[in-house]
């Protein structure tokens, strides 16, 4: 009994000391990291500003960083945790290239996302990341890209997507969720090119996408872990398998079973014909000497996330913007008409105005709104912001696309011409922006391997659809779509559209 009383006394004594420690730690952090950012308080940090904006976190943080002199803000979280957010291209270059070794993904984010992504290329650093990148890069050569756009994308477009749109246009009243259509389209494509597997997700019957639903749930809950102000909450729920963490566990189980199915089917193919080793990405990994099933599953999940969600997100916002800008649609139609009916690899590559319009759309609505690294050691950023070892540092892609300093006073205007210039013959020539001002595809050593593949797919889809149809948003009057960012951005609630036959094109 005495020991019990003594233990209780010690615990009660330690509690105020713990509060005292966090109080002074938070004060020191506020002083040491500077004042750029929302007003911060001991213990609770910026919580009074965060809570009212928790449902528009991306938009709020974009406003915060774009209104600081350095374009870098310090977000103080409860109990002395700190997050650095920047929209400064010089800082982005520093963390993605100049001091790349100092800013890995880091254990914080890695552990938070490990249940879903494991050791996949998106969630790993060091030798594991280098190995996956070296194996993957073979899938993005000219021969593979040509095969992708001329066979995989074109077949999916002509045999599945366009017939569904034709049926919808015939009824005149049918409303489709175009976001769902584009996700199904991209999912079929990534599975075909990367794994040699056709899930037939986009078919007239629109089969229940059990995997896709589970994948979306897993992504949403995993992103919620990162955004949560108190990580102990999700860790507690995971420990007892309750609430959202129970849902995450069930969703991840479905996702991983799907990936295992792909592996087993591919192994059976390779057993019958060993020459399949050079056909697709999954074959390459299975033939590389890595037989650990979990590792291959992690790779599959990362590539589905990268291949399905980013291109479908970009196209969703592109088609919404296009309807409100008929002048730009007319310019794109001129370019499409100038190409042959059977648009192939070289012709798709040469769609300069469409390419610029896609870049401009992704400037305003990037498929990935923010990306985070973690400081491996103490550092001082080029704008003199102090970063302590272990701090997460996020570059804010959405905010950078809305920066007056980077894009001018007309930054809010959807204007593809900002990406173009005329050559001596008067033809449009694409004028790329510095990758650290426009890090939509990351930059530096981790720049997206699938960038060219994504553009080819998107341009082929745009040409194929607009040649025959108009995509007309079907939101209720006065309703504007809401940009919501998980790992990738989505249009909240989907993208309702009606499809109209375009008629004769001159």
Short mmCIF file of C-alpha atoms in Angstrom, two decimals:
data_model
loop_
_atom_site.label_atom_id
_atom_site.label_comp_id
_atom_site.label_asym_id
_atom_site.label_seq_id
_atom_site.Cartn_x
_atom_site.Cartn_y
_atom_site.Cartn_z
CA UNK A 1 0.00 0.00 0.00
CA UNK A 2 2.88 2.33 0.81
CA UNK A 3 4.48 1.56 -2.56
CA UNK A 4 1.19 2.33 -4.29
CA UNK A 5 0.90 5.69 -2.54
CA UNK A 6 4.52 6.45 -3.33
CA UNK A 7 4.02 5.64 -7.03
CA UNK A 8 0.94 7.81 -7.19
CA UNK A 9 2.80 10.66 -5.50
CA UNK A 10 5.68 10.38 -7.96
CA UNK A 11 3.32 10.37 -10.97
CA UNK A 12 1.43 13.40 -9.66
CA UNK A 13 4.72 15.18 -9.08
CA UNK A 14 5.96 14.41 -12.59
CA UNK A 15 2.81 15.71 -14.28
CA UNK A 16 3.40 19.42 -13.53
CA UNK A 17 7.07 18.98 -14.35
CA UNK A 18 6.08 17.56 -17.75
CA UNK A 19 3.77 20.50 -18.38
CA UNK A 20 6.53 22.85 -17.26
CA UNK A 21 8.95 21.20 -19.74
CA UNK A 22 6.58 21.48 -22.69
CA UNK A 23 5.74 25.08 -21.74
CA UNK A 24 9.32 26.26 -21.89
CA UNK A 25 10.18 24.05 -24.85
CA UNK A 26 7.41 25.63 -26.88
CA UNK A 27 8.50 29.14 -25.87
CA UNK A 28 12.08 28.41 -26.92
CA UNK A 29 10.92 26.92 -30.21
CA UNK A 30 8.81 29.98 -31.01
CA UNK A 31 11.80 32.25 -30.35
CA UNK A 32 14.38 30.11 -32.16
CA UNK A 33 12.43 29.47 -35.37
CA UNK A 34 11.27 33.02 -36.02
CA UNK A 35 7.92 34.73 -36.25
CA UNK A 36 6.81 34.03 -39.82
CA UNK A 37 3.65 32.01 -39.55
CA UNK A 38 0.39 31.96 -37.60
CA UNK A 39 0.46 33.25 -34.04
CA UNK A 40 1.66 30.51 -31.69
CA UNK A 41 1.03 29.83 -28.01
CA UNK A 42 2.74 27.60 -25.44
CA UNK A 43 1.43 24.00 -25.36
CA UNK A 44 -1.12 24.41 -28.14
CA UNK A 45 1.03 26.07 -30.81
CA UNK A 46 -1.01 27.40 -33.75
CA UNK A 47 -4.04 25.25 -32.89
CA UNK A 48 -6.42 28.26 -32.66
CA UNK A 49 -5.63 28.99 -36.33
CA UNK A 50 -5.44 25.37 -37.47
CA UNK A 51 -8.78 24.15 -36.14
CA UNK A 52 -11.03 26.63 -38.01
CA UNK A 53 -9.12 25.80 -41.21
CA UNK A 54 -8.76 22.05 -40.80
CA UNK A 55 -11.16 21.35 -43.70
CA UNK A 56 -9.21 23.68 -46.02
CA UNK A 57 -5.72 22.99 -44.77
CA UNK A 58 -4.06 23.26 -48.19
CA UNK A 59 -5.73 26.56 -49.04
CA UNK A 60 -5.04 27.99 -45.58
CA UNK A 61 -1.35 27.06 -45.53
CA UNK A 62 -1.02 28.42 -49.09
CA UNK A 63 -2.33 31.79 -47.86
CA UNK A 64 0.03 31.63 -44.88
CA UNK A 65 3.24 31.02 -46.87
CA UNK A 66 2.34 33.41 -49.71
CA UNK A 67 1.82 36.20 -47.16
CA UNK A 68 5.23 35.83 -45.49
CA UNK A 69 8.21 37.91 -46.69
CA UNK A 70 10.38 34.81 -47.19
CA UNK A 71 7.65 32.54 -48.56
CA UNK A 72 8.50 30.18 -45.68
CA UNK A 73 6.33 29.75 -42.60
CA UNK A 74 6.69 27.93 -39.30
CA UNK A 75 3.62 26.02 -38.18
CA UNK A 76 3.83 25.29 -34.44
CA UNK A 77 1.82 22.21 -33.50
CA UNK A 78 0.75 21.14 -29.98
CA UNK A 79 3.41 19.97 -27.49
CA UNK A 80 6.36 21.62 -29.15
CA UNK A 81 6.16 19.96 -32.57
CA UNK A 82 7.11 22.11 -35.55
CA UNK A 83 6.45 21.96 -39.28
CA UNK A 84 8.27 24.15 -41.81
CA UNK A 85 6.29 24.99 -44.97
CA UNK A 86 7.82 26.80 -47.93
CA UNK A 87 6.83 28.16 -51.34
CA UNK A 88 10.27 29.68 -51.96
CA UNK A 89 11.94 28.24 -55.11
CA UNK A 90 15.42 28.83 -53.65
CA UNK A 91 14.49 26.78 -50.60
CA UNK A 92 12.87 24.10 -52.79
CA UNK A 93 16.10 23.81 -54.78
CA UNK A 94 18.03 23.55 -51.51
CA UNK A 95 16.01 20.64 -50.13
CA UNK A 96 15.45 18.77 -53.43
CA UNK A 97 18.90 19.19 -54.97
CA UNK A 98 21.67 21.20 -53.28
CA UNK A 99 21.24 19.54 -49.87
CA UNK A 100 19.37 16.47 -51.07
CA UNK A 101 21.29 14.25 -48.62
CA UNK A 102 20.06 16.37 -45.70
CA UNK A 103 16.37 16.06 -46.60
CA UNK A 104 15.26 12.42 -47.02
CA UNK A 105 11.64 11.32 -46.64
CA UNK A 106 12.56 10.68 -43.01
CA UNK A 107 11.39 8.25 -40.39
CA UNK A 108 8.47 10.41 -39.26
CA UNK A 109 6.51 10.33 -42.53
CA UNK A 110 7.84 6.88 -43.41
CA UNK A 111 6.49 5.33 -40.19
CA UNK A 112 3.18 7.14 -40.53
CA UNK A 113 2.61 5.79 -44.04
CA UNK A 114 4.28 2.42 -43.59
CA UNK A 115 1.06 0.42 -43.09
CA UNK A 116 -0.01 1.30 -46.63
CA UNK A 117 3.19 2.02 -48.57
CA UNK A 118 5.74 -0.10 -46.71
CA UNK A 119 9.13 0.07 -48.43
CA UNK A 120 7.77 1.16 -51.81
CA UNK A 121 9.68 3.75 -53.83
CA UNK A 122 7.45 6.61 -52.62
CA UNK A 123 8.18 5.88 -48.96
CA UNK A 124 11.82 4.84 -48.81
CA UNK A 125 15.28 6.43 -48.85
CA UNK A 126 18.84 5.27 -49.42
CA UNK A 127 19.83 2.08 -51.23
CA UNK A 128 16.27 0.71 -51.32
CA UNK A 129 15.08 3.80 -53.17
CA UNK A 130 18.07 3.72 -55.56
CA UNK A 131 17.47 0.06 -56.42
CA UNK A 132 13.79 0.54 -57.18
CA UNK A 133 14.54 3.61 -59.29
CA UNK A 134 17.28 1.82 -61.27
CA UNK A 135 14.98 -1.11 -62.07
CA UNK A 136 12.02 1.14 -62.87
CA UNK A 137 13.85 3.51 -65.20
CA UNK A 138 13.95 0.85 -67.93
CA UNK A 139 10.17 1.12 -68.25
CA UNK A 140 10.39 4.74 -69.36
CA UNK A 141 12.55 4.49 -72.47
CA UNK A 142 11.30 5.61 -75.87
CA UNK A 143 10.29 2.10 -76.95
CA UNK A 144 8.17 1.56 -73.81
CA UNK A 145 6.59 5.02 -74.08
CA UNK A 146 5.69 4.46 -77.71
CA UNK A 147 4.13 1.09 -76.88
CA UNK A 148 2.25 2.67 -73.98
CA UNK A 149 0.60 5.45 -75.97
CA UNK A 150 0.06 3.56 -79.24
CA UNK A 151 -1.27 0.32 -77.80
CA UNK A 152 -2.17 0.43 -74.11
CA UNK A 153 -3.72 3.92 -73.89
CA UNK A 154 -5.21 3.88 -77.38
CA UNK A 155 -6.84 0.47 -76.84
CA UNK A 156 -8.32 1.53 -73.49
CA UNK A 157 -9.50 4.77 -75.06
CA UNK A 158 -11.12 3.32 -78.18
CA UNK A 159 -12.48 0.08 -76.75
CA UNK A 160 -13.71 1.30 -73.35
CA UNK A 161 -13.68 5.03 -72.61
CA UNK A 162 -15.12 6.42 -75.84
CA UNK A 163 -17.96 3.83 -76.11
CA UNK A 164 -19.05 4.71 -72.55
CA UNK A 165 -19.05 8.42 -73.42
CA UNK A 166 -20.94 7.70 -76.65
CA UNK A 167 -23.66 5.86 -74.74
CA UNK A 168 -23.93 8.73 -72.25
CA UNK A 169 -24.16 11.32 -75.03
CA UNK A 170 -26.95 9.40 -76.78
CA UNK A 171 -29.27 9.69 -73.78
CA UNK A 172 -28.54 13.43 -73.29
CA UNK A 173 -29.65 13.20 -69.64
CA UNK A 174 -27.08 10.74 -68.28
CA UNK A 175 -24.77 12.21 -65.66
CA UNK A 176 -21.40 10.50 -65.21
CA UNK A 177 -18.90 10.92 -62.42
CA UNK A 178 -16.03 11.82 -64.72
CA UNK A 179 -13.51 11.66 -61.89
CA UNK A 180 -14.44 8.02 -61.30
CA UNK A 181 -14.29 7.30 -65.05
CA UNK A 182 -10.79 8.78 -65.32
CA UNK A 183 -9.58 6.90 -62.24
CA UNK A 184 -10.82 3.61 -63.71
CA UNK A 185 -9.17 4.47 -67.03
CA UNK A 186 -5.82 5.27 -65.39
CA UNK A 187 -6.01 2.19 -63.16
CA UNK A 188 -6.46 -0.12 -66.15
CA UNK A 189 -3.56 1.59 -67.92
CA UNK A 190 -1.05 1.41 -65.07
CA UNK A 191 -1.89 -2.23 -64.40
CA UNK A 192 -1.43 -3.14 -68.07
CA UNK A 193 1.85 -1.33 -68.63
CA UNK A 194 3.48 -1.97 -65.23
CA UNK A 195 2.16 -5.41 -64.32
CA UNK A 196 0.94 -6.93 -67.58
CA UNK A 197 -2.51 -7.33 -66.03
CA UNK A 198 -5.89 -6.02 -67.19
CA UNK A 199 -8.29 -5.41 -64.27
CA UNK A 200 -11.03 -4.32 -66.73
CA UNK A 201 -12.16 -1.67 -64.27
CA UNK A 202 -13.53 0.57 -67.04
CA UNK A 203 -16.21 -1.46 -68.77
CA UNK A 204 -19.82 -0.59 -69.67
CA UNK A 205 -21.10 -2.47 -66.62
CA UNK A 206 -18.90 -0.32 -64.33
CA UNK A 207 -18.11 -3.23 -61.98
CA UNK A 208 -17.89 -2.58 -58.27
CA UNK A 209 -14.31 -1.53 -57.70
CA UNK A 210 -13.69 -3.16 -54.32
CA UNK A 211 -9.97 -2.61 -54.64
CA UNK A 212 -10.37 1.06 -55.66
CA UNK A 213 -12.69 1.79 -52.74
CA UNK A 214 -10.30 0.14 -50.30
CA UNK A 215 -7.36 1.98 -51.86
CA UNK A 216 -9.12 5.35 -51.56
CA UNK A 217 -10.01 4.66 -47.92
CA UNK A 218 -6.44 3.66 -47.13
CA UNK A 219 -5.06 6.80 -48.77
CA UNK A 220 -7.55 9.07 -47.02
CA UNK A 221 -6.93 7.63 -43.55
CA UNK A 222 -3.16 7.54 -44.01
CA UNK A 223 -3.20 11.21 -45.05
CA UNK A 224 -5.31 11.95 -41.98
CA UNK A 225 -2.52 10.53 -39.85
CA UNK A 226 -0.09 13.09 -41.28
CA UNK A 227 -2.52 15.97 -40.87
CA UNK A 228 -3.54 15.01 -37.35
CA UNK A 229 -2.48 17.44 -34.65
CA UNK A 230 -2.01 14.70 -32.05
CA UNK A 231 -0.34 11.54 -33.45
CA UNK A 232 -0.99 9.75 -30.16
CA UNK A 233 -4.66 9.57 -31.10
CA UNK A 234 -4.19 7.47 -34.25
CA UNK A 235 -1.51 5.39 -32.54
CA UNK A 236 -3.91 4.67 -29.68
CA UNK A 237 -6.66 3.68 -32.14
CA UNK A 238 -4.25 1.44 -34.01
CA UNK A 239 -3.13 -0.24 -30.77
CA UNK A 240 -6.72 -1.18 -29.96
CA UNK A 241 -7.85 -1.58 -33.60
CA UNK A 242 -10.77 0.83 -33.34
CA UNK A 243 -12.35 3.54 -35.46
CA UNK A 244 -10.47 4.77 -38.51
CA UNK A 245 -7.46 2.58 -37.73
CA UNK A 246 -9.57 -0.56 -37.87
CA UNK A 247 -10.96 0.66 -41.20
CA UNK A 248 -7.41 1.31 -42.43
CA UNK A 249 -6.28 -2.17 -41.46
CA UNK A 250 -9.19 -3.73 -43.36
CA UNK A 251 -8.61 -1.53 -46.43
CA UNK A 252 -4.87 -2.24 -46.52
CA UNK A 253 -5.60 -5.96 -46.28
CA UNK A 254 -7.77 -5.77 -49.42
CA UNK A 255 -5.13 -3.71 -51.27
CA UNK A 256 -2.35 -6.12 -50.35
CA UNK A 257 -4.37 -9.19 -51.32
CA UNK A 258 -4.90 -7.64 -54.75
CA UNK A 259 -1.14 -7.05 -55.10
CA UNK A 260 -0.39 -10.63 -54.02
CA UNK A 261 -2.77 -11.88 -56.68
CA UNK A 262 -0.82 -9.96 -59.31
CA UNK A 263 2.44 -11.46 -58.04
CA UNK A 264 1.16 -15.03 -58.06
CA UNK A 265 -0.23 -14.71 -61.59
CA UNK A 266 3.01 -13.16 -62.84
CA UNK A 267 5.13 -15.85 -61.19
CA UNK A 268 3.03 -18.50 -62.92
CA UNK A 269 3.62 -16.74 -66.27
CA UNK A 270 7.36 -16.51 -65.66
CA UNK A 271 7.49 -20.17 -64.77
CA UNK A 272 5.96 -21.06 -68.11
CA UNK A 273 8.05 -18.58 -70.10
CA UNK A 274 11.17 -17.08 -68.57
CA UNK A 275 11.55 -14.64 -71.48
CA UNK A 276 8.72 -12.60 -69.98
CA UNK A 277 11.32 -11.07 -67.65
CA UNK A 278 11.79 -8.02 -69.85
CA UNK A 279 8.13 -7.33 -70.65
CA UNK A 280 6.86 -5.22 -67.74
CA UNK A 281 7.91 -3.64 -64.47
CA UNK A 282 6.62 -6.42 -62.23
CA UNK A 283 8.50 -9.02 -64.27
CA UNK A 284 11.69 -7.00 -63.93
CA UNK A 285 11.43 -6.86 -60.15
CA UNK A 286 10.56 -10.54 -59.83
CA UNK A 287 13.51 -11.40 -62.07
CA UNK A 288 15.91 -9.14 -60.16
CA UNK A 289 16.54 -11.68 -57.42
CA UNK A 290 14.17 -10.14 -54.86
CA UNK A 291 11.78 -12.86 -53.78
CA UNK A 292 10.39 -11.16 -50.65
CA UNK A 293 6.67 -10.94 -51.32
CA UNK A 294 6.07 -8.00 -49.01
CA UNK A 295 8.74 -5.95 -50.79
CA UNK A 296 7.18 -6.59 -54.21
CA UNK A 297 3.73 -5.81 -52.81
CA UNK A 298 5.05 -2.46 -51.55
CA UNK A 299 6.39 -1.67 -55.02
CA UNK A 300 3.06 -2.49 -56.67
CA UNK A 301 1.11 -0.25 -54.28
CA UNK A 302 3.47 2.69 -54.85
CA UNK A 303 3.16 2.41 -58.63
CA UNK A 304 -0.63 2.17 -58.50
CA UNK A 305 -0.73 5.30 -56.35
CA UNK A 306 1.62 7.16 -58.70
CA UNK A 307 0.06 5.90 -61.94
CA UNK A 308 -3.65 5.96 -61.17
CA UNK A 309 -4.27 8.95 -58.96
CA UNK A 310 -1.98 11.64 -60.37
CA UNK A 311 -3.01 11.54 -64.04
CA UNK A 312 -6.71 11.13 -63.24
CA UNK A 313 -6.53 14.09 -60.84
CA UNK A 314 -4.79 16.27 -63.42
CA UNK A 315 -7.33 15.40 -66.13
CA UNK A 316 -10.32 15.94 -63.81
CA UNK A 317 -9.34 19.55 -63.10
CA UNK A 318 -8.25 20.12 -66.70
CA UNK A 319 -11.68 19.24 -68.13
CA UNK A 320 -13.41 21.40 -65.53
CA UNK A 321 -11.23 24.41 -66.38
CA UNK A 322 -11.64 23.82 -70.10
CA UNK A 323 -15.42 24.17 -70.02
CA UNK A 324 -15.14 27.65 -68.47
CA UNK A 325 -12.57 28.75 -71.05
CA UNK A 326 -14.03 28.20 -74.56
CA UNK A 327 -11.21 30.20 -76.19
CA UNK A 328 -8.67 27.69 -74.92
CA UNK A 329 -10.85 24.75 -75.95
CA UNK A 330 -11.00 26.24 -79.45
CA UNK A 331 -7.20 26.49 -79.62
CA UNK A 332 -6.84 22.88 -78.47
CA UNK A 333 -9.41 21.77 -81.06
CA UNK A 334 -7.40 23.49 -83.81
CA UNK A 335 -4.36 21.50 -82.73
CA UNK A 336 -6.31 18.22 -82.58
CA UNK A 337 -7.83 18.75 -86.03
CA UNK A 338 -4.36 19.36 -87.46
CA UNK A 339 -3.40 15.82 -86.44
CA UNK A 340 -4.46 12.62 -88.17
CA UNK A 341 -7.44 10.64 -86.92
CA UNK A 342 -5.15 7.95 -85.51
CA UNK A 343 -2.98 10.06 -83.24
CA UNK A 344 0.25 8.17 -82.58
CA UNK A 345 3.31 8.66 -80.42
CA UNK A 346 5.09 11.35 -82.47
CA UNK A 347 1.90 13.33 -83.08
CA UNK A 348 0.91 13.26 -79.41
CA UNK A 349 4.39 14.45 -78.45
CA UNK A 350 3.97 17.41 -80.80
CA UNK A 351 0.73 18.70 -79.23
CA UNK A 352 2.39 21.86 -77.92
CA UNK A 353 -0.65 23.96 -77.03
CA UNK A 354 -2.38 21.04 -75.28
CA UNK A 355 0.83 20.36 -73.35
CA UNK A 356 0.92 23.99 -72.21
CA UNK A 357 -2.76 23.88 -71.20
CA UNK A 358 -2.12 20.77 -69.07
CA UNK A 359 0.86 22.45 -67.40
CA UNK A 360 -1.26 25.50 -66.69
CA UNK A 361 -4.07 23.38 -65.26
CA UNK A 362 -1.63 21.57 -62.96
CA UNK A 363 -0.19 24.92 -61.86
CA UNK A 364 -3.57 25.89 -60.46
CA UNK A 365 -4.64 22.39 -59.37
CA UNK A 366 -1.53 20.23 -58.89
CA UNK A 367 -2.15 16.48 -58.50
CA UNK A 368 0.05 16.58 -55.39
CA UNK A 369 -0.52 19.69 -53.29
CA UNK A 370 2.39 19.37 -50.86
CA UNK A 371 5.35 17.07 -50.36
CA UNK A 372 7.33 16.59 -47.16
CA UNK A 373 10.93 15.83 -46.30
CA UNK A 374 12.60 15.61 -42.90
CA UNK A 375 15.81 17.35 -41.84
CA UNK A 376 18.54 14.79 -41.08
CA UNK A 377 20.63 17.44 -39.27
CA UNK A 378 20.37 21.04 -38.11
CA UNK A 379 20.36 23.38 -41.10
CA UNK A 380 19.77 26.99 -42.12
CA UNK A 381 17.67 27.40 -45.26
CA UNK A 382 18.69 29.93 -47.94
CA UNK A 383 16.07 32.37 -46.58
CA UNK A 384 17.73 32.12 -43.12
CA UNK A 385 15.01 29.95 -41.60
CA UNK A 386 16.54 27.70 -38.94
CA UNK A 387 15.66 24.02 -39.27
CA UNK A 388 16.40 21.67 -36.41
CA UNK A 389 17.20 18.00 -36.94
CA UNK A 390 13.97 16.02 -37.23
CA UNK A 391 11.81 18.92 -38.41
CA UNK A 392 9.49 18.05 -41.29
CA UNK A 393 9.96 20.50 -44.18
CA UNK A 394 7.17 20.66 -46.78
CA UNK A 395 7.33 22.44 -50.12
CA UNK A 396 3.90 23.77 -51.01
CA UNK A 397 3.24 23.10 -54.70
CA UNK A 398 -0.31 24.47 -54.59
CA UNK A 399 0.90 27.72 -53.01
CA UNK A 400 3.72 28.11 -55.53
CA UNK A 401 1.23 27.92 -58.39
CA UNK A 402 -0.65 30.81 -56.82
CA UNK A 403 2.35 33.04 -56.17
CA UNK A 404 2.17 36.52 -57.67
CA UNK A 405 5.94 36.75 -57.50
CA UNK A 406 6.36 33.63 -59.65
CA UNK A 407 3.46 33.98 -62.10
CA UNK A 408 2.61 37.66 -62.17
CA UNK A 409 -0.46 39.67 -61.29
CA UNK A 410 -2.61 37.44 -63.52
CA UNK A 411 -1.65 34.25 -61.65
CA UNK A 412 -5.33 33.38 -61.10
CA UNK A 413 -6.01 33.33 -64.85
CA UNK A 414 -5.98 30.03 -66.74
CA UNK A 415 -3.65 31.08 -69.59
CA UNK A 416 -1.63 28.40 -71.43
CA UNK A 417 0.20 31.10 -73.39
CA UNK A 418 2.39 31.80 -70.36
CA UNK A 419 4.11 28.50 -71.24
CA UNK A 420 4.58 29.33 -74.94
CA UNK A 421 6.50 31.55 -77.30
CA UNK A 422 6.48 31.96 -81.08
CA UNK A 423 9.40 30.79 -83.21
CA UNK A 424 10.58 32.54 -86.38
CA UNK A 425 7.85 30.82 -88.41
CA UNK A 426 5.11 31.92 -86.01
CA UNK A 427 4.52 28.44 -84.57
CA UNK A 428 4.08 27.89 -80.85
CA UNK A 429 7.12 26.53 -79.01
CA UNK A 430 6.84 25.21 -75.47
CA UNK A 431 8.79 27.24 -72.89
CA UNK A 432 9.36 25.16 -69.74
CA UNK A 433 9.66 26.73 -66.31
CA UNK A 434 12.38 26.02 -63.80
CA UNK A 435 11.55 22.76 -62.01
CA UNK A 436 12.08 24.38 -58.60
CA UNK A 437 9.48 27.05 -59.40
CA UNK A 438 7.08 24.41 -60.69
CA UNK A 439 7.81 21.18 -58.74
CA UNK A 440 4.62 19.41 -59.83
CA UNK A 441 6.74 16.40 -60.77
CA UNK A 442 9.25 16.97 -57.95
CA UNK A 443 12.78 17.94 -59.07
CA UNK A 444 16.35 16.95 -58.47
CA UNK A 445 17.37 13.30 -57.94
CA UNK A 446 13.80 12.24 -57.08
CA UNK A 447 12.15 13.87 -60.09
CA UNK A 448 9.20 11.78 -61.28
CA UNK A 449 10.24 8.99 -63.64
CA UNK A 450 6.79 8.87 -65.19
CA UNK A 451 6.55 12.54 -66.17
CA UNK A 452 6.72 11.99 -69.93
CA UNK A 453 4.47 8.95 -69.71
CA UNK A 454 1.88 11.01 -67.83
CA UNK A 455 1.91 13.79 -70.43
CA UNK A 456 1.60 11.33 -73.32
CA UNK A 457 -1.34 9.61 -71.67
CA UNK A 458 -3.09 12.88 -70.85
CA UNK A 459 -2.63 14.36 -74.32
CA UNK A 460 -3.87 11.16 -75.96
CA UNK A 461 -6.97 11.21 -73.74
CA UNK A 462 -7.65 14.90 -74.37
CA UNK A 463 -7.33 14.44 -78.15
CA UNK A 464 -9.45 11.29 -78.19
CA UNK A 465 -12.28 12.77 -76.13
CA UNK A 466 -12.43 16.30 -77.53
CA UNK A 467 -12.33 15.10 -81.13
CA UNK A 468 -15.78 13.59 -80.59
CA UNK A 469 -17.33 15.04 -77.43
CA UNK A 470 -17.86 18.04 -75.22
CA UNK A 471 -17.55 17.44 -71.49
CA UNK A 472 -20.12 19.63 -69.72
CA UNK A 473 -20.00 19.95 -65.91
CA UNK A 474 -23.34 19.15 -64.26
CA UNK A 475 -22.98 20.79 -60.87
CA UNK A 476 -26.05 22.33 -59.29
CA UNK A 477 -26.37 26.06 -59.95
CA UNK A 478 -23.92 28.07 -57.86
CA UNK A 479 -21.87 25.04 -56.81
CA UNK A 480 -18.12 25.18 -57.35
CA UNK A 481 -15.92 22.07 -57.09
CA UNK A 482 -13.74 21.81 -54.00
CA UNK A 483 -10.07 20.87 -54.23
CA UNK A 484 -9.24 18.34 -51.51
CA UNK A 485 -5.71 16.97 -51.12
CA UNK A 486 -4.83 13.56 -49.74
CA UNK A 487 -1.69 11.98 -51.25
CA UNK A 488 -3.16 13.29 -54.47
CA UNK A 489 -5.82 15.90 -55.04
CA UNK A 490 -9.43 15.01 -55.76
CA UNK A 491 -12.58 16.90 -56.56
CA UNK A 492 -14.66 16.50 -53.44
CA UNK A 493 -17.76 14.43 -54.12
CA UNK A 494 -16.73 13.62 -57.69
CA UNK A 495 -17.05 15.45 -61.01
CA UNK A 496 -20.61 15.16 -62.42
CA UNK A 497 -20.72 15.75 -66.18
CA UNK A 498 -22.96 15.36 -69.21
CA UNK A 499 -21.44 14.26 -72.49
CA UNK A 500 -22.44 16.01 -75.72
CA UNK A 501 -21.61 14.82 -79.22
CA UNK A 502 -19.42 17.42 -80.90
CA UNK A 503 -20.62 16.87 -84.46
CA UNK A 504 -18.68 17.65 -87.61
CA UNK A 505 -15.26 19.23 -87.15
CA UNK A 506 -13.86 21.37 -89.91
#
